PDB file of C-alpha atoms in Angstrom:
ATOM      1  CA  ALA A 103     108.094 284.756 124.494  1.00 96.00           C
ATOM      2  CA  LYS A 104     107.260 288.428 123.858  1.00 97.00           C
ATOM      3  CA  ALA A 105     104.337 288.251 126.285  1.00 97.00           C
ATOM      4  CA  THR A 106     106.591 286.806 128.980  1.00 96.00           C
ATOM      5  CA  ALA A 107     109.254 289.450 128.299  1.00 97.00           C
ATOM      6  CA  THR A 108     106.647 292.209 128.529  1.00 97.00           C
ATOM      7  CA  GLU A 109     105.149 290.858 131.764  1.00 96.00           C
ATOM      8  CA  THR A 110     108.648 290.685 133.227  1.00 96.00           C
ATOM      9  CA  LEU A 111     109.395 294.256 132.085  1.00 97.00           C
ATOM     10  CA  LEU A 112     106.196 295.570 133.681  1.00 97.00           C
ATOM     11  CA  ARG A 113     107.012 293.888 136.997  1.00 95.00           C
ATOM     12  CA  ALA A 114     110.744 294.624 137.028  1.00 95.00           C
ATOM     13  CA  PRO A 115     112.397 296.873 136.215  1.00 97.00           C
ATOM     14  CA  LEU A 116     109.445 299.252 135.711  1.00 98.00           C
ATOM     15  CA  GLY A 117     107.259 298.236 138.660  1.00 96.00           C
ATOM     16  CA  THR A 118     110.274 297.950 140.943  1.00 96.00           C
ATOM     17  CA  CYS A 119     111.544 301.424 139.986  1.00 98.00           C
ATOM     18  CA  ILE A 120     108.073 302.918 140.473  1.00 98.00           C
ATOM     19  CA  ASP A 121     107.800 301.373 143.947  1.00 97.00           C
ATOM     20  CA  ASP A 122     111.284 302.622 144.849  1.00 97.00           C
ATOM     21  CA  PHE A 123     110.415 306.121 143.579  1.00 98.00           C
ATOM     22  CA  LYS A 124     107.376 306.104 145.894  1.00 97.00           C
ATOM     23  CA  GLN A 125     109.459 304.920 148.838  1.00 97.00           C
ATOM     24  CA  THR A 126     112.049 307.636 148.203  1.00 97.00           C
ATOM     25  CA  ASN A 127     109.721 310.542 147.405  1.00 95.00           C
ATOM     26  CA  GLY A 128     106.528 309.710 149.279  1.00 96.00           C
ATOM     27  CA  TYR A 129     104.411 309.635 146.100  1.00 96.00           C
ATOM     28  CA  TYR A 130     104.222 307.631 142.905  1.00 97.00           C
ATOM     29  CA  PRO A 131     105.678 309.149 139.728  1.00 98.00           C
ATOM     30  CA  PRO A 132     103.002 311.475 138.327  1.00 97.00           C
ATOM     31  CA  ASP A 133     101.267 310.462 135.093  1.00 98.00           C
ATOM     32  CA  ASP A 134     100.520 314.037 134.051  1.00 96.00           C
ATOM     33  CA  LEU A 135     103.999 315.630 133.776  1.00 95.00           C
ATOM     34  CA  ARG A 136     103.240 317.771 136.863  1.00 93.00           C
ATOM     35  CA  SER A 137     105.580 317.635 139.817  1.00 91.00           C
ATOM     36  CA  ARG A 138     103.978 316.861 143.169  1.00 91.00           C
ATOM     37  CA  GLU A 139     106.559 319.058 144.890  1.00 89.00           C
ATOM     38  CA  PRO A 140     105.350 322.698 144.962  1.00 81.00           C
ATOM     39  CA  GLN A 141     108.875 324.111 145.101  1.00 82.00           C
ATOM     40  CA  ALA A 142     110.037 322.157 142.055  1.00 81.00           C
ATOM     41  CA  LYS A 143     110.672 324.266 139.003  1.00 79.00           C
ATOM     42  CA  THR A 144     110.285 322.465 135.738  1.00 83.00           C
ATOM     43  CA  ASN A 145     111.871 323.836 132.611  1.00 86.00           C
ATOM     44  CA  TRP A 146     110.334 321.412 130.171  1.00 91.00           C
ATOM     45  CA  LYS A 147     107.807 321.869 127.408  1.00 93.00           C
ATOM     46  CA  THR A 148     104.105 321.581 128.117  1.00 91.00           C
ATOM     47  CA  ASP A 149     102.236 318.382 127.424  1.00 94.00           C
ATOM     48  CA  ASN A 150     100.687 317.755 123.988  1.00 95.00           C
ATOM     49  CA  GLY A 151      97.982 315.469 125.437  1.00 96.00           C
ATOM     50  CA  ARG A 152      99.383 312.336 123.798  1.00 97.00           C
ATOM     51  CA  ASN A 153     101.211 309.507 125.547  1.00 98.00           C
ATOM     52  CA  THR A 154     101.197 311.655 128.682  1.00 97.00           C
ATOM     53  CA  GLY A 155     101.277 308.871 131.269  1.00 98.00           C
ATOM     54  CA  ALA A 156     104.047 306.964 129.531  1.00 97.00           C
ATOM     55  CA  GLU A 157     106.127 310.090 128.946  1.00 97.00           C
ATOM     56  CA  SER A 158     105.616 311.316 132.488  1.00 97.00           C
ATOM     57  CA  LEU A 159     106.825 307.995 133.895  1.00 98.00           C
ATOM     58  CA  LEU A 160     109.971 308.099 131.788  1.00 97.00           C
ATOM     59  CA  VAL A 161     110.623 311.758 132.697  1.00 96.00           C
ATOM     60  CA  PHE A 162     110.208 311.323 136.455  1.00 96.00           C
ATOM     61  CA  LEU A 163     112.225 308.105 136.650  1.00 98.00           C
ATOM     62  CA  GLY A 164     114.861 309.660 134.374  1.00 96.00           C
ATOM     63  CA  GLN A 165     115.385 312.981 136.181  1.00 93.00           C
ATOM     64  CA  THR A 166     118.247 311.545 138.213  1.00 92.00           C
ATOM     65  CA  LEU A 167     120.719 308.792 137.514  1.00 96.00           C
ATOM     66  CA  LYS A 168     119.281 306.616 140.310  1.00 96.00           C
ATOM     67  CA  TYR A 169     117.414 304.277 137.936  1.00 97.00           C
ATOM     68  CA  GLU A 170     119.769 304.561 134.970  1.00 96.00           C
ATOM     69  CA  SER A 171     121.257 301.071 135.293  1.00 96.00           C
ATOM     70  CA  GLN A 172     117.831 299.389 135.573  1.00 96.00           C
ATOM     71  CA  LEU A 173     116.211 301.374 132.748  1.00 96.00           C
ATOM     72  CA  ARG A 174     118.993 302.031 130.248  1.00 90.00           C
ATOM     73  CA  GLY A 175     118.295 298.785 128.366  1.00 93.00           C
ATOM     74  CA  VAL A 176     114.501 299.157 128.326  1.00 97.00           C
ATOM     75  CA  ALA A 177     113.240 299.803 124.800  1.00 97.00           C
ATOM     76  CA  ARG A 178     111.865 303.279 124.151  1.00 98.00           C
ATOM     77  CA  VAL A 179     109.771 304.710 121.335  1.00 98.00           C
ATOM     78  CA  ASN A 180     108.614 308.228 120.559  1.00 98.00           C
ATOM     79  CA  THR A 181     105.460 307.607 118.579  1.00 97.00           C
ATOM     80  CA  ASP A 182     104.272 311.215 118.751  1.00 97.00           C
ATOM     81  CA  ASN A 183     107.730 312.654 117.932  1.00 96.00           C
ATOM     82  CA  ASP A 184     107.804 315.208 120.739  1.00 96.00           C
ATOM     83  CA  ASP A 185     110.722 316.724 122.610  1.00 96.00           C
ATOM     84  CA  HIS A 186     110.926 317.352 126.328  1.00 95.00           C
ATOM     85  CA  GLY A 187     112.752 320.654 126.031  1.00 94.00           C
ATOM     86  CA  ALA A 188     115.148 319.679 128.822  1.00 94.00           C
ATOM     87  CA  LEU A 189     117.668 316.905 129.331  1.00 95.00           C
ATOM     88  CA  ILE A 190     116.370 313.654 130.811  1.00 95.00           C
ATOM     89  CA  LYS A 191     119.538 312.709 132.685  1.00 95.00           C
ATOM     90  CA  ALA A 192     119.222 308.923 132.848  1.00 96.00           C
ATOM     91  CA  PHE A 193     118.826 308.727 129.070  1.00 95.00           C
ATOM     92  CA  ASP A 194     121.088 311.642 128.121  1.00 95.00           C
ATOM     93  CA  SER A 195     118.383 312.881 125.787  1.00 95.00           C
ATOM     94  CA  SER A 196     115.682 315.517 125.579  1.00 96.00           C
ATOM     95  CA  GLU A 197     113.434 313.278 123.492  1.00 95.00           C
ATOM     96  CA  ARG A 198     110.104 312.771 125.307  1.00 96.00           C
ATOM     97  CA  ALA A 199     109.900 309.065 124.643  1.00 97.00           C
ATOM     98  CA  GLU A 200     107.817 306.247 126.072  1.00 98.00           C
ATOM     99  CA  PHE A 201     108.918 302.880 127.417  1.00 98.00           C
ATOM    100  CA  ALA A 202     107.923 300.189 124.909  1.00 98.00           C
ATOM    101  CA  ASP A 203     106.715 296.625 125.228  1.00 98.00           C
ATOM    102  CA  ALA A 204     108.228 293.709 123.298  1.00 98.00           C
ATOM    103  CA  TRP A 205     106.141 294.624 120.219  1.00 98.00           C
ATOM    104  CA  GLY A 206     107.360 298.249 120.162  1.00 97.00           C
ATOM    105  CA  THR A 207     104.074 299.693 121.452  1.00 97.00           C
ATOM    106  CA  PRO A 208     104.121 302.373 124.177  1.00 98.00           C
ATOM    107  CA  ILE A 209     103.418 301.124 127.683  1.00 98.00           C
ATOM    108  CA  VAL A 210     100.639 303.169 129.288  1.00 98.00           C
ATOM    109  CA  TYR A 211     101.105 304.333 132.881  1.00 98.00           C
ATOM    110  CA  PHE A 212      98.269 305.336 135.192  1.00 98.00           C
ATOM    111  CA  GLU A 213      99.054 306.787 138.633  1.00 98.00           C
ATOM    112  CA  LYS A 214      96.389 306.232 141.299  1.00 97.00           C
ATOM    113  CA  SER A 215      95.101 309.817 141.333  1.00 96.00           C
ATOM    114  CA  ASN A 216      94.304 309.659 137.598  1.00 97.00           C
ATOM    115  CA  ILE A 217      93.537 305.967 137.204  1.00 97.00           C
ATOM    116  CA  ASP A 218      89.923 306.737 136.249  1.00 97.00           C
ATOM    117  CA  LYS A 219      90.911 309.187 133.505  1.00 97.00           C
ATOM    118  CA  PRO A 220      91.416 307.882 129.961  1.00 98.00           C
ATOM    119  CA  GLN A 221      94.640 308.662 128.137  1.00 98.00           C
ATOM    120  CA  MET A 222      95.211 309.386 124.463  1.00 98.00           C
ATOM    121  CA  VAL A 223      97.945 307.110 123.125  1.00 98.00           C
ATOM    122  CA  VAL A 224      99.704 307.195 119.765  1.00 97.00           C
ATOM    123  CA  LEU A 225     100.503 303.567 118.956  1.00 96.00           C
ATOM    124  CA  ALA A 226     102.750 304.217 115.952  1.00 95.00           C
ATOM    125  CA  PRO A 227     104.174 307.288 114.222  1.00 94.00           C
ATOM    126  CA  ASP A 228     101.778 309.117 111.909  1.00 94.00           C
ATOM    127  CA  THR A 229      98.674 307.418 113.348  1.00 95.00           C
ATOM    128  CA  ASP A 230      95.782 308.986 115.200  1.00 96.00           C
ATOM    129  CA  PRO A 231      95.748 308.602 118.976  1.00 97.00           C
ATOM    130  CA  VAL A 232      93.449 306.050 120.590  1.00 98.00           C
ATOM    131  CA  ARG A 233      91.627 306.353 123.889  1.00 98.00           C
ATOM    132  CA  VAL A 234      92.994 303.964 126.543  1.00 98.00           C
ATOM    133  CA  VAL A 235      91.443 303.274 129.934  1.00 98.00           C
ATOM    134  CA  ALA A 236      92.877 301.402 132.895  1.00 97.00           C
ATOM    135  CA  LYS A 237      92.049 297.718 133.140  1.00 94.00           C
ATOM    136  CA  ARG A 238      89.414 296.813 135.684  1.00 93.00           C
ATOM    137  CA  ARG A 239      88.508 293.777 137.729  1.00 90.00           C
ATOM    138  CA  SER A 240      85.178 292.042 137.216  1.00 87.00           C
ATOM    139  CA  ASP A 241      83.692 294.317 139.932  1.00 92.00           C
ATOM    140  CA  ASN A 242      84.767 297.389 137.882  1.00 94.00           C
ATOM    141  CA  VAL A 243      87.550 298.421 140.279  1.00 93.00           C
ATOM    142  CA  PRO A 244      90.797 299.360 138.478  1.00 95.00           C
ATOM    143  CA  TYR A 245      93.777 297.144 139.079  1.00 94.00           C
ATOM    144  CA  GLY A 246      96.289 299.132 141.108  1.00 94.00           C
ATOM    145  CA  ARG A 247      93.698 301.665 142.255  1.00 95.00           C
ATOM    146  CA  ASN A 248      95.766 302.471 145.362  1.00 95.00           C
ATOM    147  CA  SER A 249      99.070 302.679 143.546  1.00 96.00           C
ATOM    148  CA  PHE A 250      99.533 302.529 139.760  1.00 97.00           C
ATOM    149  CA  GLN A 251      98.873 300.479 136.663  1.00 98.00           C
ATOM    150  CA  LEU A 252     101.125 299.664 133.714  1.00 98.00           C
ATOM    151  CA  LEU A 253      99.408 298.469 130.564  1.00 98.00           C
ATOM    152  CA  SER A 254     100.648 296.863 127.351  1.00 98.00           C
ATOM    153  CA  ALA A 255      98.424 296.383 124.304  1.00 97.00           C
ATOM    154  CA  GLY A 256      99.893 292.909 123.889  1.00 97.00           C
ATOM    155  CA  GLN A 257     100.558 290.985 120.695  1.00 97.00           C
ATOM    156  CA  ASP A 258      97.679 292.478 118.690  1.00 97.00           C
ATOM    157  CA  GLN A 259      98.865 296.003 119.573  1.00 97.00           C
ATOM    158  CA  VAL A 260      95.259 297.032 120.301  1.00 97.00           C
ATOM    159  CA  PHE A 261      94.256 298.198 123.773  1.00 97.00           C
ATOM    160  CA  GLY A 262      91.119 296.743 125.337  1.00 95.00           C
ATOM    161  CA  THR A 263      91.450 293.231 123.924  1.00 95.00           C
ATOM    162  CA  PRO A 264      92.017 289.960 125.810  1.00 93.00           C
ATOM    163  CA  ASP A 265      95.758 289.830 125.121  1.00 95.00           C
ATOM    164  CA  ASP A 266      96.471 293.101 126.990  1.00 96.00           C
ATOM    165  CA  LEU A 267      99.099 292.704 129.696  1.00 96.00           C
ATOM    166  CA  GLY A 268      99.130 294.658 132.917  1.00 95.00           C
ATOM    167  CA  TRP A 269     100.883 295.208 136.188  1.00 95.00           C
ATOM    168  CA  PRO A 270      99.602 294.556 138.724  1.00 92.00           C
ATOM    169  CA  LEU A 271      98.947 291.259 137.032  1.00 73.00           C
ATOM    170  CA  VAL A 272      95.460 290.536 135.824  1.00 60.00           C
ATOM    171  CA  PRO A 273      94.215 287.047 136.694  1.00 60.00           C
ATOM    172  CA  PRO A 274      93.508 284.959 133.568  1.00 54.00           C
ATOM    173  CA  GLU A 275      89.843 284.567 134.545  1.00 58.00           C
ATOM    174  CA  ASP A 276      89.442 288.368 134.293  1.00 57.00           C
ATOM    175  CA  ARG A 277      91.054 288.625 130.838  1.00 49.00           C
ATOM    176  CA  ARG A 278      87.901 287.235 129.254  1.00 52.00           C
ATOM    177  CA  LEU A 279      85.933 290.177 130.686  1.00 48.00           C
ATOM    178  CA  LEU A 280      87.766 292.851 128.735  1.00 42.00           C
TER     179      LEU A 280
END
């Protein structure tokens, strides 16, 4: 049931909001906390190098109230206990949190321009970060290479194992190749 709930969450609302953001802005939400609009002035704290993709997704989708109704009920965690330094409007908070899967683990977000770069992810408070890479097809091409990838560690809460869940969806025959 938790796997199904997580797969649904990755597809919609998260995937749907990401696609709408792209349609509205002409680019996918950044995964590096850097605005793609040169004139944009950001008044938030710099990145600490942990949970960056997940935090960036939440920040960019949360800057306006456009996605508030779709995302308000999505579970959030802040495993690295950082603060954004500015209000994230849709969540009425300055906490730099991450969207969480059904097991309470941060969902990792890779945008196409950084899909080949690993991310450092803190899975639970007071734990060391782990290196997470985007899931790849059997021919070594990342899923979502022309758009984005969302990744859940799945039931075992360990990235890079066969129970990982992703969007775009990974065919079952490719799960054995992880």
